[in-house]
Short mmCIF file of C-alpha atoms in Angstrom, two decimals:
data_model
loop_
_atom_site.label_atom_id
_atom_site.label_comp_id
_atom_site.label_asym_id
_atom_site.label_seq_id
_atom_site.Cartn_x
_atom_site.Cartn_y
_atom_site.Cartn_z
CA UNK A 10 117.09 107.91 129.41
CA UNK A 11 120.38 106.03 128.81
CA UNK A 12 122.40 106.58 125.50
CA UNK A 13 121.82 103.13 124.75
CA UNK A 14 118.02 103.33 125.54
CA UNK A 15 118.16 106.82 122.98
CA UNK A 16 119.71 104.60 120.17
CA UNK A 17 117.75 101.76 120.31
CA UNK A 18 114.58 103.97 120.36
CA UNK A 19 115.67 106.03 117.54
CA UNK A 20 116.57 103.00 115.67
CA UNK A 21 113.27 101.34 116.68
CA UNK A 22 111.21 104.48 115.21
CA UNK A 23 113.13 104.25 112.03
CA UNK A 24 112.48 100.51 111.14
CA UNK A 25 109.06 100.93 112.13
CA UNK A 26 108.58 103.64 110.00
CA UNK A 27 109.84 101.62 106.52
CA UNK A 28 107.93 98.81 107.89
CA UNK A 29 104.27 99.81 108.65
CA UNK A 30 104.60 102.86 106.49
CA UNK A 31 103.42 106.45 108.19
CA UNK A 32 100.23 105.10 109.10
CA UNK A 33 101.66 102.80 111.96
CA UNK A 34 101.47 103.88 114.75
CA UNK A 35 97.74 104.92 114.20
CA UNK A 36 97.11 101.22 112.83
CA UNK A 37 98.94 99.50 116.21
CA UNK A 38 97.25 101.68 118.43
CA UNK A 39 93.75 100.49 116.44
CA UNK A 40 94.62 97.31 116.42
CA UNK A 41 95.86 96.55 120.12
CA UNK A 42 93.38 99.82 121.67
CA UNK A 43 89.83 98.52 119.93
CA UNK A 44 87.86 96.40 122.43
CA UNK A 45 86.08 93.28 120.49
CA UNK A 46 86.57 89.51 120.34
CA UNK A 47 89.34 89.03 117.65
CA UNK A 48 89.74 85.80 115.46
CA UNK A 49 92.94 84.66 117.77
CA UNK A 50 93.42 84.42 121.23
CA UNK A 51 96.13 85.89 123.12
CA UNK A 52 98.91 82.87 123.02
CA UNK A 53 98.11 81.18 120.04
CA UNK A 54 100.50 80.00 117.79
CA UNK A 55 99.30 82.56 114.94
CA UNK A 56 99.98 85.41 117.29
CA UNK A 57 103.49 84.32 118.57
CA UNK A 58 104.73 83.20 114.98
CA UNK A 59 103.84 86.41 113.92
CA UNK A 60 104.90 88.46 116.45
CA UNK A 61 108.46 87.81 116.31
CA UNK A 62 111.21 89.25 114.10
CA UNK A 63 111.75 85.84 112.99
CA UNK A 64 109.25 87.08 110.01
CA UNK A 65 111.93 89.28 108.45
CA UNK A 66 113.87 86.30 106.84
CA UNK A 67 110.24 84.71 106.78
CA UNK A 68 109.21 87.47 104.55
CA UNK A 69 111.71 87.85 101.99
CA UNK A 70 111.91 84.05 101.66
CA UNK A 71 108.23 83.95 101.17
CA UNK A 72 108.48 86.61 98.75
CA UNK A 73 111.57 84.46 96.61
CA UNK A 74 109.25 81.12 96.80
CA UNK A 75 106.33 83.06 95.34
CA UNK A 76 107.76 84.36 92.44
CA UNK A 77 108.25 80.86 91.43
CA UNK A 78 104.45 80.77 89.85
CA UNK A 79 104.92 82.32 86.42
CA UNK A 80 101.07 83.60 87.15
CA UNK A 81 101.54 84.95 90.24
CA UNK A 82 104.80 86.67 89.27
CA UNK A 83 102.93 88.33 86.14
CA UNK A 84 100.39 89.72 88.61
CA UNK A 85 103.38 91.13 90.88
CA UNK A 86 104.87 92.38 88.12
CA UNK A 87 102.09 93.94 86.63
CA UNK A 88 100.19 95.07 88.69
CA UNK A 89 101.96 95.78 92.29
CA UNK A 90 104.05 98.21 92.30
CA UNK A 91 106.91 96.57 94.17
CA UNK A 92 109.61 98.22 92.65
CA UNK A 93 108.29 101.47 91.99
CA UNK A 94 106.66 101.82 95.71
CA UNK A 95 108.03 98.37 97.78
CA UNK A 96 108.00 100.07 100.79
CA UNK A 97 104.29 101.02 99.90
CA UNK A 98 103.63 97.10 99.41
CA UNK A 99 105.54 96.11 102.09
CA UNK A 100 103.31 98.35 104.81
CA UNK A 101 100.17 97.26 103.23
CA UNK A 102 101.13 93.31 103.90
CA UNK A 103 102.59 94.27 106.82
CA UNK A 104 99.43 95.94 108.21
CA UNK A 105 97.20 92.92 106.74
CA UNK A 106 99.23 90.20 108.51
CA UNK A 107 98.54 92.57 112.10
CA UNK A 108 95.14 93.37 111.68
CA UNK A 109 94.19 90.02 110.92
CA UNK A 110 96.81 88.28 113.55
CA UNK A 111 95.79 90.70 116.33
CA UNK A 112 92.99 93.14 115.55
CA UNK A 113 89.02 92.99 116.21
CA UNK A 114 86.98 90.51 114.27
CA UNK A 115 85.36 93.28 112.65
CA UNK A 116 88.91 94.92 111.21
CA UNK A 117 89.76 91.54 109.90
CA UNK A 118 86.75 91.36 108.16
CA UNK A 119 86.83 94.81 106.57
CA UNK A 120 90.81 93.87 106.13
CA UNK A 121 89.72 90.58 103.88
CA UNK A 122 87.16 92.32 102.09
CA UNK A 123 89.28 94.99 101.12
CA UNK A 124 92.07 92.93 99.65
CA UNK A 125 89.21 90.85 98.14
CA UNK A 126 87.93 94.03 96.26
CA UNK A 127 91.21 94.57 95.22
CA UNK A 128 91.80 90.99 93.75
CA UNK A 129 88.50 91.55 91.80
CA UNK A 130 89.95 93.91 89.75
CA UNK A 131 93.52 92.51 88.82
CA UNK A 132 93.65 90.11 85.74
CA UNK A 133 96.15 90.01 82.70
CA UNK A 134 98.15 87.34 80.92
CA UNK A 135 101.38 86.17 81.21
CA UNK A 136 104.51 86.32 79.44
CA UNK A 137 103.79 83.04 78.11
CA UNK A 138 100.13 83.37 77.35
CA UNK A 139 98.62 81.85 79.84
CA UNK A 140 95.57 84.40 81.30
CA UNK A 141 95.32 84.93 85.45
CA UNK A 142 92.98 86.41 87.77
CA UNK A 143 94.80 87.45 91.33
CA UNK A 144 91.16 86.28 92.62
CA UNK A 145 91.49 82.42 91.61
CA UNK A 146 91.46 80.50 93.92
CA UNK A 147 94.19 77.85 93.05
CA UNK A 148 97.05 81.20 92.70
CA UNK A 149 95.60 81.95 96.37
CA UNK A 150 96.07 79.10 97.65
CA UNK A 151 99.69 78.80 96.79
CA UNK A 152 100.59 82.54 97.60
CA UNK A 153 99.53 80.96 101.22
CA UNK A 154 101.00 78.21 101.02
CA UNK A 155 104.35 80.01 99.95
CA UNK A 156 104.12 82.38 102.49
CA UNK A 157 102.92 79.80 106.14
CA UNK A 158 105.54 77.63 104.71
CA UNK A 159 108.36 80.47 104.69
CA UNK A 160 106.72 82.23 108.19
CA UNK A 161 107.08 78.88 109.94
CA UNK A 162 110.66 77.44 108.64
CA UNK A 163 111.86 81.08 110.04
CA UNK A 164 110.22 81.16 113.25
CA UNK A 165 111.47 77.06 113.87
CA UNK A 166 115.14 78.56 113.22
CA UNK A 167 115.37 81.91 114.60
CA UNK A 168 112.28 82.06 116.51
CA UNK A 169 112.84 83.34 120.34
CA UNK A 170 109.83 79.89 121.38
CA UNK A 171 110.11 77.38 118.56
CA UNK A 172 106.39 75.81 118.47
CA UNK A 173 106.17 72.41 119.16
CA UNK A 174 104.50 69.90 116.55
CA UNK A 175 101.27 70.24 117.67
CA UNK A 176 101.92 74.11 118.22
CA UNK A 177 102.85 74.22 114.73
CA UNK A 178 99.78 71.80 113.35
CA UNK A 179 97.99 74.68 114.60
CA UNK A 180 99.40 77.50 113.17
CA UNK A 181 98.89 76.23 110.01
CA UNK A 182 95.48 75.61 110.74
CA UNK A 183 94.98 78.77 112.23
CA UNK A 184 96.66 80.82 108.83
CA UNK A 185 94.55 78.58 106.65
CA UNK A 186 91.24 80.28 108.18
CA UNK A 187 92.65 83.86 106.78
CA UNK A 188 93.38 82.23 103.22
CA UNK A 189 89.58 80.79 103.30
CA UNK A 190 88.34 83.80 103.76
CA UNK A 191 90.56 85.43 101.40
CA UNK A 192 88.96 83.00 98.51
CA UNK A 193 91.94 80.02 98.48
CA UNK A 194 90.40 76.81 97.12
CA UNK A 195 89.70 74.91 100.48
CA UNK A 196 91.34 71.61 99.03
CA UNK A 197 94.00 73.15 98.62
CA UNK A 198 94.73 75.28 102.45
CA UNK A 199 96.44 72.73 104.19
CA UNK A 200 95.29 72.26 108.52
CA UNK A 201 98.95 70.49 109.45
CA UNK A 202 102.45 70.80 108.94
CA UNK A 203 102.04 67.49 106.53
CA UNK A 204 99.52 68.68 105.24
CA UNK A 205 101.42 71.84 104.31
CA UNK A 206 104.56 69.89 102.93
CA UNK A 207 102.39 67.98 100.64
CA UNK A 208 100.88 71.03 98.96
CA UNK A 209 104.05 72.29 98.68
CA UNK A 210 105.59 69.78 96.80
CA UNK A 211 102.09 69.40 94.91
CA UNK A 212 102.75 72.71 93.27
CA UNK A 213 106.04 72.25 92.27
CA UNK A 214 105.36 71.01 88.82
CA UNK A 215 103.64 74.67 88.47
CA UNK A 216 106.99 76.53 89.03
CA UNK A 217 110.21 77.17 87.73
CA UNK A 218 112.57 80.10 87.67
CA UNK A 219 111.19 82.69 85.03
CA UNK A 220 112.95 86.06 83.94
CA UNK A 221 110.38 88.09 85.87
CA UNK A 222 111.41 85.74 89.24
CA UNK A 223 115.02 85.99 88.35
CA UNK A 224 115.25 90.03 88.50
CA UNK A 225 112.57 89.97 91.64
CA UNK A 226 115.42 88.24 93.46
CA UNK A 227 117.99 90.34 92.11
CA UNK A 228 115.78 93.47 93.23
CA UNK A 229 115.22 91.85 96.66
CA UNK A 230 119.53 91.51 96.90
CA UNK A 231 121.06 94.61 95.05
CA UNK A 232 118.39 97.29 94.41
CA UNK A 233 115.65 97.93 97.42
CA UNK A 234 116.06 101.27 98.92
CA UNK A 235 117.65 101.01 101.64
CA UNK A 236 120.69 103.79 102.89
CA UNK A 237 124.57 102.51 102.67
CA UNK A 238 124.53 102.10 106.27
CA UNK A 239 121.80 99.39 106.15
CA UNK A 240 122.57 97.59 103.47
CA UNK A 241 125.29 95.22 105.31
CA UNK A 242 122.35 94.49 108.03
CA UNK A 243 120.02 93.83 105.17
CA UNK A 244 122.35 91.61 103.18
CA UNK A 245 122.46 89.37 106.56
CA UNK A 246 118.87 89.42 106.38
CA UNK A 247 118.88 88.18 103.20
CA UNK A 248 121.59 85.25 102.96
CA UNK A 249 119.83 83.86 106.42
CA UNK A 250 116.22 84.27 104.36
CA UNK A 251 117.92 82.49 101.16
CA UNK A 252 119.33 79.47 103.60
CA UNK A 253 116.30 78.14 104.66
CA UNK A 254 115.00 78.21 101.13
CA UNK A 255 114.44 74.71 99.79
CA UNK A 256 117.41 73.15 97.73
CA UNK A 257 115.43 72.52 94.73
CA UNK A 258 114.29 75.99 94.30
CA UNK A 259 117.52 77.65 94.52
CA UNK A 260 118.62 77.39 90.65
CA UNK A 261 116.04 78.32 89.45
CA UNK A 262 116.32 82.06 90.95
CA UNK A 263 120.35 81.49 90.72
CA UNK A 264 120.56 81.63 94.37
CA UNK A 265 123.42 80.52 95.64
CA UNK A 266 123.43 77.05 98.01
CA UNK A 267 126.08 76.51 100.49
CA UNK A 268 125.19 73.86 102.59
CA UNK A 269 128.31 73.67 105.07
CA UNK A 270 128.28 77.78 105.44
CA UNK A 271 124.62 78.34 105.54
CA UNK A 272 124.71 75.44 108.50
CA UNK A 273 127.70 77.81 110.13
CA UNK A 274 128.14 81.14 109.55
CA UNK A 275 125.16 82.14 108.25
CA UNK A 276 122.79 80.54 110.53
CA UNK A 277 124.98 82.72 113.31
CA UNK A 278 124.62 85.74 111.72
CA UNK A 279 120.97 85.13 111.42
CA UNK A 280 120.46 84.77 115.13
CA UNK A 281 122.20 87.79 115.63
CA UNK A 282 120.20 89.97 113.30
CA UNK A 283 116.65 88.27 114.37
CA UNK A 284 118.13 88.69 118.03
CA UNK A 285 119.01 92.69 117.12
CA UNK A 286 115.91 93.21 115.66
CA UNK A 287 114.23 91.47 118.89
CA UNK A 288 116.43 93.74 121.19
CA UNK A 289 115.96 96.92 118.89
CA UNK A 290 111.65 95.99 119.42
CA UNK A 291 111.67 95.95 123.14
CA UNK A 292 108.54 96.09 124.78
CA UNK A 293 106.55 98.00 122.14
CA UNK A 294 107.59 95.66 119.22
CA UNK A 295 108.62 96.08 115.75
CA UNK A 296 106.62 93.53 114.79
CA UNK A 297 103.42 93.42 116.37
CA UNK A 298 104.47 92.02 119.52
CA UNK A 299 101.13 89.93 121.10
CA UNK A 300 103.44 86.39 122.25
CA UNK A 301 101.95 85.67 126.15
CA UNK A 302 100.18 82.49 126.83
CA UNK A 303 96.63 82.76 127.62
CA UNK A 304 95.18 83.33 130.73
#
């Protein structure tokens, strides 16, 4: 094997590894090895959004938009251990998102129960008295909407095969069916990309920048555990995940907006992380990596 073939495999193995946790290569072979009809067909939008390391920005920008719900930021903070254990957290979404995207019917199921079980159990109030259940319906539905709204904006800029309009109808649609059967009010899981902006901006009376969201971004920029030698990478990650974050949510996390860089030099070094991470994934994928059209 060539040097460069050693490095990138080495490299490879040691992104995996933060990202679907020590259990992942047991849970890809599962998922891709298991014979059984699955809820998406090879092709579909679902699969090749998520799929591609265009969900690294994706993610962290979902993760920023969420904590924008003073109730669903008092159940993070509470109760999910994302400082103490975020590579813990981040493998258990992770392995959600690809058991559900690409896995047998039946692991989907057992997936959705399992996080519904989990839900069941975590309640509290919140710093400003309000109560929560992470079962309700309405905080479901925008944790969804948060996160197909962040997932798409990232694939349509650094995607390697933006979707088309009617590709991207459809993956909304397609994500909705997961949040249904995760318990997300159905009038509130949008079915288009319209139907997705106006939930969005339905919600935003609901939000604003709390202390809690304030230190998760500052977490998410100066304190996850990641070795010196990442942390430049990372911080790329992170500016191109904070760019395509919406204007009007940006002050309220003090996150910086720089409309004439973000559109420059940080949209460049974007592609060139997403397109690293897409090189470092090769054939076997760092991401889940289930992108051909159907037969």
């Amino acid at each position: 094997m060539a040097p460069l073939e050693v490095l990138r495999s080495q490299v490879q193995q040691a992104v995996f590894a933060k990202v679907a946790g020590p259990d992942g290569p047991v849970l890809r072979d599962r998922i891709h090895g298991t014979p059984g009809p699955r809820w998406f067909p090879p092709g579909s939008p679902i699969r090749r959004v998520h799929a591609d390391t265009a969900m690294y920005p994706g993610g962290i920008r979902a993760l920023l938009l969420q904590s924008l719900h003073p109730l669903a930021m008092a159940a993070v903070a509470e109760h999910s251990g994302y400082r103490s254990d975020p590579w813990g957290r981040l493998a258990r979404t992770s392995a959600f998102l690809a058991v559900t995207t690409f896995g047998t019917a039946e692991d989907a199921e057992a997936s959705v129960a399992a996080v519904r079980r989990v839900h069941a159990r975590i309640s509290g109030v919140a710093p400003d008295g309000r109560s929560y259940r992470a079962s309700d319906p309405h905080l479901l539905a925008w944790i969804h909407v948060a996160e197909v709204d962040s997932f798409l904006t990232a694939h349509q800029t650094y995607g390697r095969r933006p979707l088309t309009p009617q590709e991207a109808d459809e993956y909304v649609a397609q994500a909705g069916e997961v949040a249904l059967r995760l318990g997300a009010d159905p009038a509130e899981v949008p079915t288009s990309t319209a139907g997705l902006a106006a939930r969005l901006e339905a919600f935003r009376p609901e939000l604003e920048g709390t202390r809690e969201a304030r230190d998760t971004a500052r977490f998410l920029l100066l304190e996850a555990p990641l070795p010196l030698v990442a942390r430049p990478a990372y911080g790329l990650l992170w500016a191109a995940a904070v760019g395509l974050m919406p204007t009007w949510a940006r002050s309220p996390l003090l996150l910086p907006h720089l409309p004439i860089l973000e559109r420059t030099a940080i949209r460049a070094a974007g592609h060139t992380m997403v397109g690293g991470l897409r090189w470092l994934a090769g054939a076997d994928g760092v991401v889940t990596v289930d992108d051909q059209p159907a037969a």
